[in-house]
Every structure is written in C-alpha cells, then in structure tokens.
N, CA, C and O of each residue as an XYZ file, in Angstrom:
628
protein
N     -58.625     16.775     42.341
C     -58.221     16.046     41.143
C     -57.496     16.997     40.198
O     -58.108     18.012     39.864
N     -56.430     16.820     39.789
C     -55.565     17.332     38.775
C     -56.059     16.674     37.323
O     -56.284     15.469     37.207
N     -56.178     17.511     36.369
C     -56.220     17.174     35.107
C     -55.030     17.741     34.368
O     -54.582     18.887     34.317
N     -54.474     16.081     33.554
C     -53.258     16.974     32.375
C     -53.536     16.179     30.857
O     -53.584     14.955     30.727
N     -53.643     16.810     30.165
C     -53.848     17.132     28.685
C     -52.475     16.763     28.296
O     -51.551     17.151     29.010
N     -52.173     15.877     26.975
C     -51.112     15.805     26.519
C     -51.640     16.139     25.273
O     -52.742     15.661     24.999
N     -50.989     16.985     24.318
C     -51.172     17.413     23.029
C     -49.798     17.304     22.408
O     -48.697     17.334     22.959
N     -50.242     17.118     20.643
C     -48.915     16.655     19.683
C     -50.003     17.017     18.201
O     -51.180     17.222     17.905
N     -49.124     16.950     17.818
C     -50.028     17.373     15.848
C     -51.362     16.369     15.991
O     -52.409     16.770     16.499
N     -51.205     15.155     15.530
C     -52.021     14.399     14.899
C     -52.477     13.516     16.390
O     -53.564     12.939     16.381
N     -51.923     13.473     17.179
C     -52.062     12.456     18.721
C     -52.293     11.205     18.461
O     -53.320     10.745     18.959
N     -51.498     10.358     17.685
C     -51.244      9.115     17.163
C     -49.804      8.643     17.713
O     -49.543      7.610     18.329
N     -49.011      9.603     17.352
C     -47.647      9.321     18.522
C     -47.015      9.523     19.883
O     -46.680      8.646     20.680
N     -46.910     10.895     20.011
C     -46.360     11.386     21.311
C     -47.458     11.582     21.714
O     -47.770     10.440     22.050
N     -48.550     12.384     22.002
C     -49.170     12.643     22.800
C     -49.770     11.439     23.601
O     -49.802     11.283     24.821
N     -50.471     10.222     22.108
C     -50.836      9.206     22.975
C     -49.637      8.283     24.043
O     -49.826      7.698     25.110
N     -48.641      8.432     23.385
C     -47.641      8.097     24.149
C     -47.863      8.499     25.240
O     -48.696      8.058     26.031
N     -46.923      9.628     25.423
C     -47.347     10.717     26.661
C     -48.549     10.228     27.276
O     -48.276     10.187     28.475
N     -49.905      9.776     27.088
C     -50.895      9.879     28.442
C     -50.455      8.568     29.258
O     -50.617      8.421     30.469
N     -49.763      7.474     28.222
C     -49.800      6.250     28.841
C     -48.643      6.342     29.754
O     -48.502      6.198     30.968
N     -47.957      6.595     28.887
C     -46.172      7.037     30.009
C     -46.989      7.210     31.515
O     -47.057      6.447     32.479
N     -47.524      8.446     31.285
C     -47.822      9.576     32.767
C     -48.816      8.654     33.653
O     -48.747      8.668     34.882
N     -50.068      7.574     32.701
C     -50.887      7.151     33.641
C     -50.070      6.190     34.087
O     -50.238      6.054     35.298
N     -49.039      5.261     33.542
C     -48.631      3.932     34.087
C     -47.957      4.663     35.568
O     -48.098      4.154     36.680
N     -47.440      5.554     35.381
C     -46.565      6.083     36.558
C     -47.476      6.469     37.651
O     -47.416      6.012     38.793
N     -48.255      7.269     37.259
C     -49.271      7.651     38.066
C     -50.197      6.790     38.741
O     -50.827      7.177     39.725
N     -50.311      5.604     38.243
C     -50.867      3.948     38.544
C     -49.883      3.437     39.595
O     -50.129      2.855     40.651
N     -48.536      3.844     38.982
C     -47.735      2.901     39.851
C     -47.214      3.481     41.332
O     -46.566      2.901     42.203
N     -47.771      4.922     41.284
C     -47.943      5.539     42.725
C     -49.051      5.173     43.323
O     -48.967      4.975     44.535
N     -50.151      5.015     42.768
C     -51.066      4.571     43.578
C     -51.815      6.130     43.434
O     -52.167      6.621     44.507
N     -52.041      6.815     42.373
C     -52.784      8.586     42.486
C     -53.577      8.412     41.636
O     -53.759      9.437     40.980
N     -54.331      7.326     41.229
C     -55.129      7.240     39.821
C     -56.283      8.285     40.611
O     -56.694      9.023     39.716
N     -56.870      8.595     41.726
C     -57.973      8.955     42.294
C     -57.711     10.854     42.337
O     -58.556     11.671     42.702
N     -56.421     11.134     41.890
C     -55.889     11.741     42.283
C     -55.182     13.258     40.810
O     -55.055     14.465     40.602
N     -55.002     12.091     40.337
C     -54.654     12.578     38.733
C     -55.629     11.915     37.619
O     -55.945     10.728     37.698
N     -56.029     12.658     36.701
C     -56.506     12.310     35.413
C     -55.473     12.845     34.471
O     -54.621     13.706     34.687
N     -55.756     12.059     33.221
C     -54.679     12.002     31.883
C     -56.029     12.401     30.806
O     -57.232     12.492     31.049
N     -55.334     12.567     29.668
C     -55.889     12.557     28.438
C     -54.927     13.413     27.190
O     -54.146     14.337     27.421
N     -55.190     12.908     26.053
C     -54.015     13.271     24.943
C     -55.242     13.726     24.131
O     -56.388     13.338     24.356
N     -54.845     14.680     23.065
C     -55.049     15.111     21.987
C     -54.227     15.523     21.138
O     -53.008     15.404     21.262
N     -54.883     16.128     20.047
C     -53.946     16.452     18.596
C     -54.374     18.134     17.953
O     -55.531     18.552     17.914
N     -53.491     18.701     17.620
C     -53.935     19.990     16.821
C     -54.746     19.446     15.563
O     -55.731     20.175     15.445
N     -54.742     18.705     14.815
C     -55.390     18.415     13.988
C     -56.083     17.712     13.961
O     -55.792     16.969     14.899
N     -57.128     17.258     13.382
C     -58.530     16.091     13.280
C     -58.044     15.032     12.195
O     -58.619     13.946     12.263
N     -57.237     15.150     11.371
C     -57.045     14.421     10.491
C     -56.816     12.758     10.803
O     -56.804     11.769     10.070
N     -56.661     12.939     12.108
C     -56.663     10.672     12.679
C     -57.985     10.776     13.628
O     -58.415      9.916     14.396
N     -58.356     11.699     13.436
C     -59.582     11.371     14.509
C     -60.163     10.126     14.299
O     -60.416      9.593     13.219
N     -60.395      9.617     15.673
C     -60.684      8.108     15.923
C     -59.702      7.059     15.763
O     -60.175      5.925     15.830
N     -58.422      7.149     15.564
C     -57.998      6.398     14.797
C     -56.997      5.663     16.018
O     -56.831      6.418     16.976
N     -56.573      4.837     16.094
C     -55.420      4.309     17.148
C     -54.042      5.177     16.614
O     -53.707      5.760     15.583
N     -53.466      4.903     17.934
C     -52.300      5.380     17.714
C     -51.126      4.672     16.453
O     -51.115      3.482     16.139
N     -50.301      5.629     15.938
C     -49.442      4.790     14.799
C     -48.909      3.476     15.703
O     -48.534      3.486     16.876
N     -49.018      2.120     14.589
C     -48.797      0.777     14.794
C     -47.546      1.087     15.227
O     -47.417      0.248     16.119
N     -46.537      1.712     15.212
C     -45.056      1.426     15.259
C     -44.894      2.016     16.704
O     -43.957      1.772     17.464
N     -45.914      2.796     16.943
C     -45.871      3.665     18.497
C     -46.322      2.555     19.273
O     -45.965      2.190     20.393
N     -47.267      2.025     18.396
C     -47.637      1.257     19.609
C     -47.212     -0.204     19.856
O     -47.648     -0.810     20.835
N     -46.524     -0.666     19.142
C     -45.608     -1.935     18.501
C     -44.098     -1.217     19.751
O     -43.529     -1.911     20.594
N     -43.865     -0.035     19.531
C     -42.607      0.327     20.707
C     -43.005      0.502     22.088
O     -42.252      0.142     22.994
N     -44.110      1.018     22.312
C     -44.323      1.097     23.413
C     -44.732     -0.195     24.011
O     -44.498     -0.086     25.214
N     -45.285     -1.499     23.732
C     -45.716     -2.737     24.458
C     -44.801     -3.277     24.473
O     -44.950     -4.376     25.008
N     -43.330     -2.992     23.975
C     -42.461     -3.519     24.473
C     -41.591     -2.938     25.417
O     -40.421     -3.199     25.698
N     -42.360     -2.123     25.841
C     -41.994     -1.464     27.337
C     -43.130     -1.929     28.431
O     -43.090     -1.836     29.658
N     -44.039     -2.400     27.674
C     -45.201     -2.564     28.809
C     -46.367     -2.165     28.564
O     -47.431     -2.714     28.848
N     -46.097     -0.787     27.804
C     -47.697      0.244     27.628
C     -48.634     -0.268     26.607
O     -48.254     -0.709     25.522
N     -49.554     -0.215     26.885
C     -50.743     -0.606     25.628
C     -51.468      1.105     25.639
O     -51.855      1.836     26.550
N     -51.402      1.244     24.186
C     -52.249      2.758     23.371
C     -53.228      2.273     23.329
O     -53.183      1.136     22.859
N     -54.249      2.643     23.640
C     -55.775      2.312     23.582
C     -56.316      3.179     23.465
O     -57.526      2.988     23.344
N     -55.871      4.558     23.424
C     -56.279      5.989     23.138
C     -57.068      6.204     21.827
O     -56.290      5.978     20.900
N     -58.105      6.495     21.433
C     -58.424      6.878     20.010
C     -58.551      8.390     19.612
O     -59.427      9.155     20.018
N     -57.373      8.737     18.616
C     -56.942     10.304     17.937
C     -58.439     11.189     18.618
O     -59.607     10.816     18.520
N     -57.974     12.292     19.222
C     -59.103     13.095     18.875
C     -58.519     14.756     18.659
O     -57.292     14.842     18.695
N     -59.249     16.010     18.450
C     -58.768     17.164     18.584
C     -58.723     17.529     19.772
O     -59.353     16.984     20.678
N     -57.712     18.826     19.944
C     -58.127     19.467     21.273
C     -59.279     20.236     20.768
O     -59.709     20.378     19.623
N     -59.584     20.593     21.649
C     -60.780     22.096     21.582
C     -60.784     23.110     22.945
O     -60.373     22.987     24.099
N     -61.453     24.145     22.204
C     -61.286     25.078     23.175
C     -61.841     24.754     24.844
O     -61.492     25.263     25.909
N     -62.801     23.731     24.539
C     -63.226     23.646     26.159
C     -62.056     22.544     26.829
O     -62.303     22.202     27.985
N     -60.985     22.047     26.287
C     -60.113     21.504     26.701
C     -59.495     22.550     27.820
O     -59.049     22.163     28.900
N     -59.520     23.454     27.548
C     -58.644     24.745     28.588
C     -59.282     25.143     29.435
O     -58.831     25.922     30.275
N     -60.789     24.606     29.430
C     -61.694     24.978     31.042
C     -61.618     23.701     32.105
O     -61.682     23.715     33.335
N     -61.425     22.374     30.998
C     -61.510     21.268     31.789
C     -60.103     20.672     32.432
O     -60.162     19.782     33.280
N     -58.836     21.207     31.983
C     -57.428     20.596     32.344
C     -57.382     21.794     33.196
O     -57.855     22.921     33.048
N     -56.534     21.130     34.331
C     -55.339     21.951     34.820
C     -53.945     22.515     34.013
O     -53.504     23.664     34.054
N     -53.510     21.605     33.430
C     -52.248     21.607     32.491
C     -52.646     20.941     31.287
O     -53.468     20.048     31.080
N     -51.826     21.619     30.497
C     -52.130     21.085     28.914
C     -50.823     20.959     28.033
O     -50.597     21.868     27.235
N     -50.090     20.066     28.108
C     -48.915     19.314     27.906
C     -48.056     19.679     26.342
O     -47.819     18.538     25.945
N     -47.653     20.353     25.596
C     -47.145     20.257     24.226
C     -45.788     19.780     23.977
O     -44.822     20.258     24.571
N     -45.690     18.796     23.065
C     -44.351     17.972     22.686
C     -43.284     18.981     21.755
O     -42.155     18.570     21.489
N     -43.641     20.002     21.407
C     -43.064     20.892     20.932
C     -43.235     21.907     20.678
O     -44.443     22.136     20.623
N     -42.254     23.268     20.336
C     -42.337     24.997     19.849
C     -44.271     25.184     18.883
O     -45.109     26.061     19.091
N     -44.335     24.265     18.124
C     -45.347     24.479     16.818
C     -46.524     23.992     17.381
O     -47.522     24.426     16.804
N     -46.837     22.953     18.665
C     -47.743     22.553     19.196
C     -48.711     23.721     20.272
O     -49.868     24.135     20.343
N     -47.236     23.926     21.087
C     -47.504     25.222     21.574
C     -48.173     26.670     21.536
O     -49.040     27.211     22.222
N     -47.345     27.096     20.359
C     -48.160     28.102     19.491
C     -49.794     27.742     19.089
O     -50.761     28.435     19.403
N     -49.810     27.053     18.669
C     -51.011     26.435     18.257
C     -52.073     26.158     19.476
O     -53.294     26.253     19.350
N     -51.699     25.963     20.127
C     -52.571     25.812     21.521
C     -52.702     27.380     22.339
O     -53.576     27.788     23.104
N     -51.567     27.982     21.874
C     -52.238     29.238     22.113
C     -53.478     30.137     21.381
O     -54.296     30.919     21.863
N     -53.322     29.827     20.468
C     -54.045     30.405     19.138
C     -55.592     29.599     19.755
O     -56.648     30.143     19.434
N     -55.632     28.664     20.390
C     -56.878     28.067     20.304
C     -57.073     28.497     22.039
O     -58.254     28.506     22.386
N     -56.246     28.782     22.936
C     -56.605     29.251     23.838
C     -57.362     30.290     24.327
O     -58.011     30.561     25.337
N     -56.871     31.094     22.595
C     -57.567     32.899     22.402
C     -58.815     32.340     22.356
O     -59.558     32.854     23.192
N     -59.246     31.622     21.805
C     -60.721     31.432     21.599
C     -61.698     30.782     22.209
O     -62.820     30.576     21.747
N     -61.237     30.417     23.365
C     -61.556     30.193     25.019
C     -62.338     30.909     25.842
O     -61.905     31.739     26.642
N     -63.540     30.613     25.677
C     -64.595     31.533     26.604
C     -63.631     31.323     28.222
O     -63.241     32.326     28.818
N     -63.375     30.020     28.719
C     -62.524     30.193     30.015
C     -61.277     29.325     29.936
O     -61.133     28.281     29.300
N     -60.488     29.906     30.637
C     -58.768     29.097     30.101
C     -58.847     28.957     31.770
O     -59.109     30.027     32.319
N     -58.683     27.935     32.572
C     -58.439     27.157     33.516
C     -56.477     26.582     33.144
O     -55.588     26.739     33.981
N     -56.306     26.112     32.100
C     -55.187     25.426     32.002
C     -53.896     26.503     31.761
O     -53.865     27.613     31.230
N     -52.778     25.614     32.434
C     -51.298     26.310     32.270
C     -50.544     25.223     30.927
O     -50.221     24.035     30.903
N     -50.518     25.781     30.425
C     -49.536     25.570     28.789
C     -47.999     25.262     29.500
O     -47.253     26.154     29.905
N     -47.711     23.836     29.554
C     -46.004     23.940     29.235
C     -45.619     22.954     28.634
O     -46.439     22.111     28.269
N     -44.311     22.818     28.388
C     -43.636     22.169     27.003
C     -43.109     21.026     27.727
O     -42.562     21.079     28.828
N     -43.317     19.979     27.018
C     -42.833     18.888     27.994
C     -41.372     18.419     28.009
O     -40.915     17.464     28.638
N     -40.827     19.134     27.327
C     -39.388     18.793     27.121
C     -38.416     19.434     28.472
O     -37.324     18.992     28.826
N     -39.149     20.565     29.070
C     -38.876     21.574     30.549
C     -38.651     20.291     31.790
O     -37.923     20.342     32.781
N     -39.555     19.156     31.328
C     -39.353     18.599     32.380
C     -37.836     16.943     32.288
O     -37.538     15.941     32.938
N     -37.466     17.541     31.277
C     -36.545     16.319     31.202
C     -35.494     16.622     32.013
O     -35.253     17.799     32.279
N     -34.707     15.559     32.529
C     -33.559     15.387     33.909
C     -32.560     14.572     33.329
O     -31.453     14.950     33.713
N     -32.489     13.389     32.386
C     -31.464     13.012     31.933
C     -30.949     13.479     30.577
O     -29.802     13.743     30.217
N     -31.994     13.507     29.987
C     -31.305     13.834     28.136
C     -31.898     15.337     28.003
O     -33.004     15.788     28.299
N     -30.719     15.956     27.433
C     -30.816     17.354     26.976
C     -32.093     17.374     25.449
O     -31.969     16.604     24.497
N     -33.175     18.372     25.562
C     -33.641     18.098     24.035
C     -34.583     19.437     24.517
O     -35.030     19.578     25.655
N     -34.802     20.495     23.255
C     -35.548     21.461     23.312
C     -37.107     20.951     22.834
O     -38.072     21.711     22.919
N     -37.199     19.716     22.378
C     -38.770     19.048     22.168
C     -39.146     18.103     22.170
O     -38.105     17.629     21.714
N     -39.797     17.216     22.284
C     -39.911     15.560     22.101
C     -40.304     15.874     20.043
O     -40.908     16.502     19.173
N     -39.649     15.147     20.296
C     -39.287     15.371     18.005
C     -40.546     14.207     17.673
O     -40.724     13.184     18.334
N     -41.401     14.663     16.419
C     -42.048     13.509     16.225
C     -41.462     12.337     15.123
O     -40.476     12.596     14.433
N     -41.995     11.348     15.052
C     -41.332     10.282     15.006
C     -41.733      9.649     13.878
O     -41.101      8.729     13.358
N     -42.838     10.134     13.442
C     -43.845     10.027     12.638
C     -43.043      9.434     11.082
O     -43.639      8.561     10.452
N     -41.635      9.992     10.525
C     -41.719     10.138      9.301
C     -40.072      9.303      9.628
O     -39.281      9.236      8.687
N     -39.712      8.754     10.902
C     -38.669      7.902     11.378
C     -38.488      6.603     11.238
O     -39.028      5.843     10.435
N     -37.655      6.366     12.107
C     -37.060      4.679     12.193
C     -37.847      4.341     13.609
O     -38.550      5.008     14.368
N     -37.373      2.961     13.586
C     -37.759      2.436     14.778
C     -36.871      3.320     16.014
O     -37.605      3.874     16.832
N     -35.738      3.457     16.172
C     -34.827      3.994     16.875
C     -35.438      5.464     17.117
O     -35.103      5.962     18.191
N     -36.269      6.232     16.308
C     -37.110      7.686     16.750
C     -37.882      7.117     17.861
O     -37.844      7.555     19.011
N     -38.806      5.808     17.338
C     -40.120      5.917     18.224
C     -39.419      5.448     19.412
O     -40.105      5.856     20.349
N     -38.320      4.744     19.923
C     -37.472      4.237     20.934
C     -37.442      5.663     22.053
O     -37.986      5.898     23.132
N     -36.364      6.539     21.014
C     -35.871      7.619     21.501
C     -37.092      8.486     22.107
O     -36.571      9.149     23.004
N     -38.298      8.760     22.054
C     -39.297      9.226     21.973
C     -39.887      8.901     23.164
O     -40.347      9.751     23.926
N     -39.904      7.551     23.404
C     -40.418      6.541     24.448
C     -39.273      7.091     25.683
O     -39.805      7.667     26.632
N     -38.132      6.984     25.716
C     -36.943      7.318     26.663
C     -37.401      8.763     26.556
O     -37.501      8.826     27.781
N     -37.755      9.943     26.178
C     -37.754     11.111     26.301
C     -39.225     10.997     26.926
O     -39.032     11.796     27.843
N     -40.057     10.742     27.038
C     -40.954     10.528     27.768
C     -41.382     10.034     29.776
O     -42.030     10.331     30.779
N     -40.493      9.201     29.232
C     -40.246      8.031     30.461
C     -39.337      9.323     31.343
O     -39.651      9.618     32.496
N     -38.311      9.939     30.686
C     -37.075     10.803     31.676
C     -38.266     12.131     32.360
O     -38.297     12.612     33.492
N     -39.059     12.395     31.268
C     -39.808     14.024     31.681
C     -41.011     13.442     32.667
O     -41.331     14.103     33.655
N     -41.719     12.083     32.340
C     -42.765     12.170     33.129
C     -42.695     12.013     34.887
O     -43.709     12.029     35.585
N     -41.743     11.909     35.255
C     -41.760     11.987     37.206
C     -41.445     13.334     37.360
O     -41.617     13.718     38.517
N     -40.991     14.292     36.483
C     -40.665     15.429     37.341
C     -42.025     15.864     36.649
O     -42.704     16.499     37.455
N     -42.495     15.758     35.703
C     -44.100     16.651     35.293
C     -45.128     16.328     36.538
O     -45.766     17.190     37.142
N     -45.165     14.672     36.844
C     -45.995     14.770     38.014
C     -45.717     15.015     39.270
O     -46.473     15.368     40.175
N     -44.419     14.778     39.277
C     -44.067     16.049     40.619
C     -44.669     17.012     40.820
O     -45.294     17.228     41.858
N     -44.546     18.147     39.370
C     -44.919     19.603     39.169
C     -46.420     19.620     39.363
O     -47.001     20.621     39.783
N     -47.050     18.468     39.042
C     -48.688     18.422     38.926
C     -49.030     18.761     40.139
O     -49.519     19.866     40.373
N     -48.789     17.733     41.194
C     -48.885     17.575     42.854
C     -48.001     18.476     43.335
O     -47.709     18.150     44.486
N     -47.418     19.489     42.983
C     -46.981     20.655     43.600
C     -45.766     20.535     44.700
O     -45.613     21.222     45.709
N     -44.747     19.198     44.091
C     -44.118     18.872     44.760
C     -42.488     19.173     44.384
O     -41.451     18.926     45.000
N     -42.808     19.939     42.848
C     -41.427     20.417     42.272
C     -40.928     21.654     42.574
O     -39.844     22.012     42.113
C-alpha cells in the first residue's frame, strides 16, 4: 500500500482538492486497495472545518464531492506516508521544518506542480483570496499533475 499526503496552508482548498482529484483517479483505475490519500494543512486555523464552499461548489461541477474535514499535518504524518504532496515553495519549506522534528521521516517531500504535463506553473497558486476562474484554474492544474504523480507513486514514471 502506498500512502500520499496532500498538504496546502489551511487544507480547505488545494490540498482537499488534491486528495479528491488523486482518489477519483485512483478509483477509476481500480487501485483503491492499492493507494491511500489524505490532505492536510500547515496550519490548524480550519481545523475541522469543510473545505472552502467555492472549492467545493467548483469541484462538484466536475464530479468531486470534498468531504474532507481541515486538519494539521504533524510530525507523525512523515512516518505514516510514503509521499507528502506540497502545492507550493512556502508549503514545502514548512514541511521541512516539521520534518526536522520527526522522530522517523518514512516520507519523500515533492511539489506537485513537478508533475504537471500540460500547463507550465512553478505551484498550484492558492485560490483562496480569488475568483471563480482561480478555483477553475486550480481544479485543471490538479486534474493535468495527478496521472503522472500516480504513475510516480506505482513506480511507473
């Protein structure tokens, strides 16, 4: 079983995004037995909370339902993932900083923007303080990175 961690600031937008993107795909191979998902946030500040209405108002009109509720990462996040997913440069850092403090780091840190194939972008941008057309764009930057990430998961990239 592969475990991947999606992390983002608050995990109300992208990240929860991100788990649903990766599980619908991962559903629609038929690897649910095979892969596990889960999202978090550098910060606690939505803990518990659903994902932002507008994330999730864009994404069911692709199909996805957020049912995710906000939580933090924590350090035992890096004993229990294989991979641990960041939507951007500041997420990253930050997940390192909490990696230092990791009695055991099991997980590989990469940026999910490495795995995009159609649209050029150094981060998935959050969307948070946007238009409808961010959380769109956000959703398409997702959708392009997640077949080659689970490629990379199953060791097929």
């Amino acid at each position: 079983m592969k475990r991947v961690l999606f992390v983002c600031l608050g995990n109300i937008c992208r990240s929860s995004a991100a788990e649903e993107v990766f599980r619908s795909l991962v559903r629609s191979r038929g690897l649910e037995g095979e892969v596990e998902v889960d999202s978090a946030g550098i910060i606690d500040y939505h803990e518990g909370e659903l994902s932002d209405p507008r994330m999730r108002s864009h994404a069911a009109r692709r199909g996805y339902r957020l049912l995710h509720r906000s939580r933090p990462v924590t350090a035992a996040d890096f004993a229990r993932f294989d991979y641990i997913v960041g939507m951007d440069a500041d997420n990253l850092r930050a997940l390192q900083r909490i990696a230092a403090t990791a009695s055991e780091v099991r997980a590989t840190l990469l940026p999910m923007a490495d795995f995009l194939r159609r649209y050029e972008a150094e981060k998935i941008p959050d969307p948070y303080y946007g238009t409808g057309r961010d959380f769109d764009y956000v959703l398409d930057l997702l959708e392009d990175a997640s077949p080659a990430l689970l490629d990379f998961v199953l060791g097929k990239a």
